[in-house]
Short mmCIF file of C-alpha atoms in Angstrom, two decimals:
data_model
loop_
_atom_site.label_atom_id
_atom_site.label_comp_id
_atom_site.label_asym_id
_atom_site.label_seq_id
_atom_site.Cartn_x
_atom_site.Cartn_y
_atom_site.Cartn_z
CA UNK A 154 -0.27 1.48 -18.69
CA UNK A 155 -0.98 1.90 -14.99
CA UNK A 156 0.22 -1.65 -14.21
CA UNK A 157 3.44 -1.02 -16.15
CA UNK A 158 4.11 2.06 -14.04
CA UNK A 159 3.35 0.17 -10.81
CA UNK A 160 5.65 -2.66 -11.81
CA UNK A 161 8.56 -0.39 -12.67
CA UNK A 162 8.15 1.62 -9.46
CA UNK A 163 8.04 -1.59 -7.40
CA UNK A 164 11.23 -2.89 -9.05
CA UNK A 165 12.97 0.45 -8.52
CA UNK A 166 12.00 0.67 -4.85
CA UNK A 167 12.73 -2.93 -3.86
CA UNK A 168 15.79 -3.39 -6.12
CA UNK A 169 14.83 -7.04 -6.42
CA UNK A 170 12.50 -8.78 -8.87
CA UNK A 171 11.23 -11.34 -6.37
CA UNK A 172 10.40 -8.68 -3.76
CA UNK A 173 8.77 -6.51 -6.42
CA UNK A 174 6.67 -9.45 -7.62
CA UNK A 175 5.42 -10.04 -4.08
CA UNK A 176 4.46 -6.38 -3.75
CA UNK A 177 2.45 -6.20 -6.98
CA UNK A 178 1.08 -9.76 -6.71
CA UNK A 179 2.72 -10.94 -9.93
CA UNK A 180 5.49 -13.43 -10.72
CA UNK A 181 9.22 -12.90 -10.98
CA UNK A 182 9.42 -14.16 -14.60
CA UNK A 183 6.60 -11.81 -15.61
CA UNK A 184 8.43 -8.80 -14.13
CA UNK A 185 11.71 -9.92 -15.67
CA UNK A 186 10.13 -10.04 -19.14
CA UNK A 187 8.42 -6.70 -18.52
CA UNK A 188 11.68 -5.02 -17.52
CA UNK A 189 13.50 -6.39 -20.57
CA UNK A 190 10.73 -5.13 -22.85
CA UNK A 191 10.68 -1.71 -21.16
CA UNK A 192 14.42 -1.22 -21.51
CA UNK A 193 14.30 -2.29 -25.18
CA UNK A 194 11.46 0.15 -25.85
CA UNK A 195 13.33 3.00 -24.15
CA UNK A 196 16.66 2.11 -25.75
CA UNK A 197 18.62 2.30 -22.48
CA UNK A 198 19.30 0.13 -19.45
CA UNK A 199 17.56 1.55 -16.40
CA UNK A 200 19.42 -0.54 -13.82
CA UNK A 201 22.95 -1.68 -13.10
CA UNK A 202 22.93 -5.39 -12.27
CA UNK A 203 24.72 -6.49 -9.09
CA UNK A 204 23.88 -10.17 -8.72
CA UNK A 205 20.18 -10.31 -7.94
CA UNK A 206 20.18 -6.66 -6.91
CA UNK A 207 19.02 -4.04 -9.40
CA UNK A 208 20.48 -0.58 -8.81
CA UNK A 209 18.94 2.39 -10.58
CA UNK A 210 21.39 4.19 -12.87
CA UNK A 211 21.01 7.82 -13.98
CA UNK A 212 18.53 6.83 -16.71
CA UNK A 213 16.49 4.82 -14.23
CA UNK A 214 16.41 7.61 -11.66
CA UNK A 215 15.14 10.07 -14.26
CA UNK A 216 12.49 7.63 -15.44
CA UNK A 217 11.40 6.80 -11.87
CA UNK A 218 10.67 10.44 -11.13
CA UNK A 219 8.40 10.70 -14.19
CA UNK A 220 6.82 7.31 -13.53
CA UNK A 221 5.81 8.32 -10.01
CA UNK A 222 4.23 11.52 -11.28
CA UNK A 223 2.37 9.68 -14.04
CA UNK A 224 1.11 6.98 -11.66
CA UNK A 225 -0.09 9.64 -9.25
CA UNK A 226 -1.99 11.46 -11.99
CA UNK A 227 -3.59 8.29 -13.31
CA UNK A 228 -4.68 7.32 -9.80
CA UNK A 229 -6.10 10.80 -9.28
CA UNK A 230 -8.04 10.39 -12.52
CA UNK A 231 -9.50 7.12 -11.32
CA UNK A 232 -10.57 8.70 -8.04
CA UNK A 233 -12.14 11.65 -9.82
CA UNK A 234 -14.17 9.36 -12.07
CA UNK A 235 -15.25 7.29 -9.04
CA UNK A 236 -16.41 10.43 -7.26
CA UNK A 237 -18.27 11.64 -10.35
CA UNK A 238 -19.93 8.26 -10.81
CA UNK A 239 -21.05 7.75 -7.20
CA UNK A 240 -19.98 10.60 -4.91
CA UNK A 241 -22.28 9.60 -2.03
CA UNK A 242 -20.99 6.04 -2.00
CA UNK A 243 -17.29 6.85 -1.86
CA UNK A 244 -15.38 4.78 0.69
CA UNK A 245 -12.30 5.57 2.74
CA UNK A 246 -9.76 2.83 2.08
CA UNK A 247 -8.01 2.65 5.43
CA UNK A 248 -5.11 0.36 6.32
CA UNK A 249 -3.80 -0.08 9.87
CA UNK A 250 -1.86 -2.32 12.22
CA UNK A 251 -3.67 -5.25 13.82
CA UNK A 252 -3.28 -3.87 17.34
CA UNK A 253 -5.03 -0.61 16.41
CA UNK A 254 -8.21 -2.53 15.60
CA UNK A 255 -8.93 -3.02 19.30
CA UNK A 256 -9.61 0.61 20.14
CA UNK A 257 -7.92 3.42 18.23
CA UNK A 258 -9.25 2.83 14.70
CA UNK A 259 -12.84 2.04 15.79
CA UNK A 260 -12.83 5.23 17.87
CA UNK A 261 -11.59 7.31 14.91
CA UNK A 262 -14.18 5.85 12.55
CA UNK A 263 -16.98 6.25 15.08
CA UNK A 264 -16.07 9.88 15.72
CA UNK A 265 -15.93 10.66 12.01
CA UNK A 266 -19.19 8.90 11.18
CA UNK A 267 -21.02 10.77 13.92
CA UNK A 268 -20.45 13.85 11.74
CA UNK A 269 -20.49 12.04 8.37
CA UNK A 270 -23.04 9.21 8.71
CA UNK A 271 -22.97 8.43 4.99
CA UNK A 272 -19.24 7.65 5.00
CA UNK A 273 -18.17 4.07 4.27
CA UNK A 274 -14.84 2.40 4.98
CA UNK A 275 -12.86 -0.42 3.42
CA UNK A 276 -10.48 -1.76 6.09
CA UNK A 277 -7.19 -3.62 5.72
CA UNK A 278 -5.01 -4.86 8.59
CA UNK A 279 -1.39 -5.96 8.24
CA UNK A 280 2.22 -5.38 9.28
CA UNK A 281 3.57 -1.82 9.23
CA UNK A 282 5.70 -2.26 6.11
CA UNK A 283 2.83 -3.91 4.23
CA UNK A 284 0.33 -1.25 5.35
CA UNK A 285 2.60 1.52 4.05
CA UNK A 286 3.06 -0.46 0.83
CA UNK A 287 -0.70 -0.50 0.32
CA UNK A 288 -0.74 3.31 0.42
CA UNK A 289 2.28 3.65 -1.86
CA UNK A 290 0.74 1.26 -4.40
CA UNK A 291 -2.61 3.08 -4.32
CA UNK A 292 -4.42 0.13 -2.75
CA UNK A 293 -5.26 2.22 0.34
CA UNK A 294 -5.87 5.95 0.70
CA UNK A 295 -4.64 6.33 4.27
CA UNK A 296 -2.93 4.26 6.94
CA UNK A 297 -2.75 4.42 10.72
CA UNK A 298 0.73 3.18 11.51
CA UNK A 299 3.62 3.25 13.97
CA UNK A 300 6.41 4.15 13.74
CA UNK A 301 6.56 6.90 11.12
CA UNK A 302 7.42 5.57 7.63
CA UNK A 303 11.02 6.11 6.59
CA UNK A 304 10.01 7.65 3.25
CA UNK A 305 10.15 11.29 2.16
CA UNK A 306 7.19 10.80 -0.20
CA UNK A 307 4.80 9.98 2.66
CA UNK A 308 2.98 12.70 4.59
CA UNK A 309 2.44 12.17 8.31
CA UNK A 310 0.09 13.49 10.97
CA UNK A 311 0.58 12.56 14.61
CA UNK A 312 -2.48 10.90 16.17
CA UNK A 313 -1.38 9.60 19.56
CA UNK A 314 1.51 8.36 21.63
CA UNK A 315 1.61 5.05 23.47
CA UNK A 316 3.88 4.17 26.38
CA UNK A 317 5.92 1.01 25.97
CA UNK A 318 6.42 -1.69 28.57
CA UNK A 319 8.54 -4.72 29.23
CA UNK A 320 6.20 -7.72 29.40
CA UNK A 321 7.37 -10.45 31.78
CA UNK A 322 5.88 -13.58 33.38
CA UNK A 323 4.05 -12.84 36.64
CA UNK A 324 6.64 -14.73 38.68
CA UNK A 325 9.58 -12.98 36.99
CA UNK A 326 12.26 -11.25 39.09
CA UNK A 327 11.22 -7.89 37.58
CA UNK A 328 7.53 -8.31 38.46
CA UNK A 329 6.21 -5.58 40.73
CA UNK A 330 8.56 -2.87 39.46
CA UNK A 331 7.09 0.59 38.75
CA UNK A 332 9.34 1.02 35.72
CA UNK A 333 12.51 -0.40 34.20
CA UNK A 334 15.24 0.43 31.71
CA UNK A 335 15.81 -1.85 28.74
CA UNK A 336 19.49 -2.31 29.66
CA UNK A 337 18.45 -4.04 32.89
CA UNK A 338 17.03 -6.83 30.72
CA UNK A 339 20.21 -7.24 28.69
CA UNK A 340 20.71 -10.84 29.85
CA UNK A 341 17.12 -11.89 29.09
CA UNK A 342 15.92 -13.80 26.04
CA UNK A 343 13.36 -11.78 24.07
CA UNK A 344 10.15 -12.67 22.30
CA UNK A 345 9.73 -10.12 19.51
CA UNK A 346 7.67 -9.30 16.46
CA UNK A 347 8.90 -10.38 13.05
CA UNK A 348 10.76 -8.02 10.73
CA UNK A 349 8.37 -5.78 8.80
CA UNK A 350 6.20 -5.12 11.86
CA UNK A 351 6.29 -1.68 13.46
CA UNK A 352 7.01 -2.97 16.96
CA UNK A 353 10.04 -4.89 15.65
CA UNK A 354 11.53 -1.74 14.16
CA UNK A 355 10.86 0.14 17.40
CA UNK A 356 12.41 -2.69 19.47
CA UNK A 357 15.50 -2.74 17.24
CA UNK A 358 15.86 1.06 17.48
CA UNK A 359 15.57 1.00 21.29
CA UNK A 360 18.22 -1.71 21.53
CA UNK A 361 20.54 0.13 19.15
CA UNK A 362 20.14 3.39 21.07
CA UNK A 363 21.12 1.57 24.27
CA UNK A 364 23.98 -0.39 22.67
CA UNK A 365 22.15 -3.62 23.45
CA UNK A 366 22.51 -6.77 21.35
CA UNK A 367 19.46 -8.82 22.40
CA UNK A 368 19.15 -12.58 22.40
CA UNK A 369 16.04 -13.42 20.34
CA UNK A 370 14.23 -16.56 21.47
CA UNK A 371 11.07 -16.32 19.33
CA UNK A 372 9.57 -14.09 16.63
CA UNK A 373 5.84 -13.66 16.11
CA UNK A 374 3.39 -11.82 13.87
CA UNK A 375 0.90 -11.12 16.69
CA UNK A 376 1.28 -9.15 19.91
CA UNK A 377 -1.10 -11.62 21.58
CA UNK A 378 1.31 -14.44 20.77
CA UNK A 379 4.22 -12.44 22.20
CA UNK A 380 2.33 -12.17 25.49
CA UNK A 381 1.39 -15.86 25.38
CA UNK A 382 4.97 -16.99 24.86
CA UNK A 383 6.14 -14.68 27.64
CA UNK A 384 3.47 -16.08 29.98
CA UNK A 385 4.84 -19.56 29.25
CA UNK A 386 8.24 -18.47 30.54
CA UNK A 387 9.91 -18.42 27.12
CA UNK A 388 11.33 -14.91 27.36
CA UNK A 389 10.39 -11.27 27.88
CA UNK A 390 9.13 -8.76 25.34
CA UNK A 391 8.45 -5.10 24.56
CA UNK A 392 4.81 -4.14 23.90
CA UNK A 393 2.61 -1.02 23.99
CA UNK A 394 0.92 -0.45 27.34
CA UNK A 395 -2.41 0.35 25.68
CA UNK A 396 -4.13 -1.91 23.17
CA UNK A 397 -1.84 -4.87 23.89
CA UNK A 398 -3.61 -8.18 24.29
CA UNK A 399 -3.42 -8.76 28.04
CA UNK A 400 -2.62 -12.28 29.13
CA UNK A 401 -3.41 -13.23 32.76
CA UNK A 402 0.03 -14.76 33.12
CA UNK A 403 2.06 -11.63 32.37
CA UNK A 404 2.85 -8.28 33.93
CA UNK A 405 3.61 -5.04 32.10
CA UNK A 406 6.41 -2.87 33.50
CA UNK A 407 6.64 0.61 31.91
CA UNK A 408 9.92 1.20 30.08
CA UNK A 409 11.51 4.41 31.29
CA UNK A 410 11.39 7.10 28.61
CA UNK A 411 10.14 4.80 25.86
CA UNK A 412 7.00 5.27 23.77
CA UNK A 413 5.79 4.88 20.20
CA UNK A 414 4.26 7.64 18.11
CA UNK A 415 1.17 6.70 16.14
CA UNK A 416 0.18 8.64 13.07
CA UNK A 417 -1.89 8.84 9.92
CA UNK A 418 0.08 8.63 6.68
CA UNK A 419 -0.73 9.17 3.01
CA UNK A 420 1.16 9.52 -0.26
CA UNK A 421 2.30 13.06 -1.00
CA UNK A 422 1.06 14.56 -4.24
CA UNK A 423 -1.70 12.00 -4.79
CA UNK A 424 -5.13 13.64 -4.51
CA UNK A 425 -7.59 11.94 -2.18
CA UNK A 426 -11.28 11.45 -2.76
CA UNK A 427 -13.57 13.91 -1.02
CA UNK A 428 -14.53 11.54 1.80
CA UNK A 429 -10.90 10.42 2.34
CA UNK A 430 -9.79 14.06 2.50
CA UNK A 431 -12.46 14.80 5.08
CA UNK A 432 -11.41 11.81 7.20
CA UNK A 433 -7.75 12.85 6.97
CA UNK A 434 -8.61 16.39 8.08
CA UNK A 435 -10.71 15.01 10.94
CA UNK A 436 -7.83 12.87 12.22
CA UNK A 437 -5.26 15.64 11.75
CA UNK A 438 -7.43 18.00 13.81
CA UNK A 439 -7.62 15.43 16.61
CA UNK A 440 -3.86 14.97 16.70
CA UNK A 441 -3.28 18.72 16.54
CA UNK A 442 0.20 18.13 15.12
CA UNK A 443 1.15 17.57 11.49
CA UNK A 444 4.76 16.97 10.46
#
């Protein structure tokens, strides 16, 4: 039953069987057969078909609302049984971006365990969109992510703010500047993160806000690779000042007025285990701001 709910929710949110199959680690034919069986059982079509795109109709929207509530309750039941079975061994399932593993996340865990030495953690690192997906799907309790998820069903607590910088080769014409505006680099080729990564969304938003259409030379899944490609003279990039993998062949120039907000996110309405709730409250108190 729980898998059926997860599958339907994934199809509804991605509007594509292939994307939904990737999210729930199944196959497209399996989800296609499942959806056909579900609609036959319910006696109504839940989606309007537009090529490969599946658009929820009024029946589908009503069913999605109930499915989300049911999935949340079933997940809460699982957590409650886990806590009853082994309350002292409960683990915080924490997902986060790769770059936060260098300093921020270890510092948060260390601070929490100094007050809760029995607490255990299960850690997952990935791209921002995937990290949020882990929380939505119930595969993680909490996630440290940037930028803020674009979902109304995700709660958010601010943790920190990081300045952003233009990363350039050491011999670049901009080297030595105290700060720079992104529009000054309009004629440069950029090395950027791939779509789905938080820094790519932030980069795209900065460019859009400044009416800049950048020339993309390379895309990467690692900030360290961005710096390496820049050091080789293959373009410039935008990276966080803190926690970025520093390459000896690059220089970071602060971007005027640009930063990224880092926060802790969790799924609204889904109860957390006792230890996950305590870790959330610990992080929220550190950030001092919850939105």
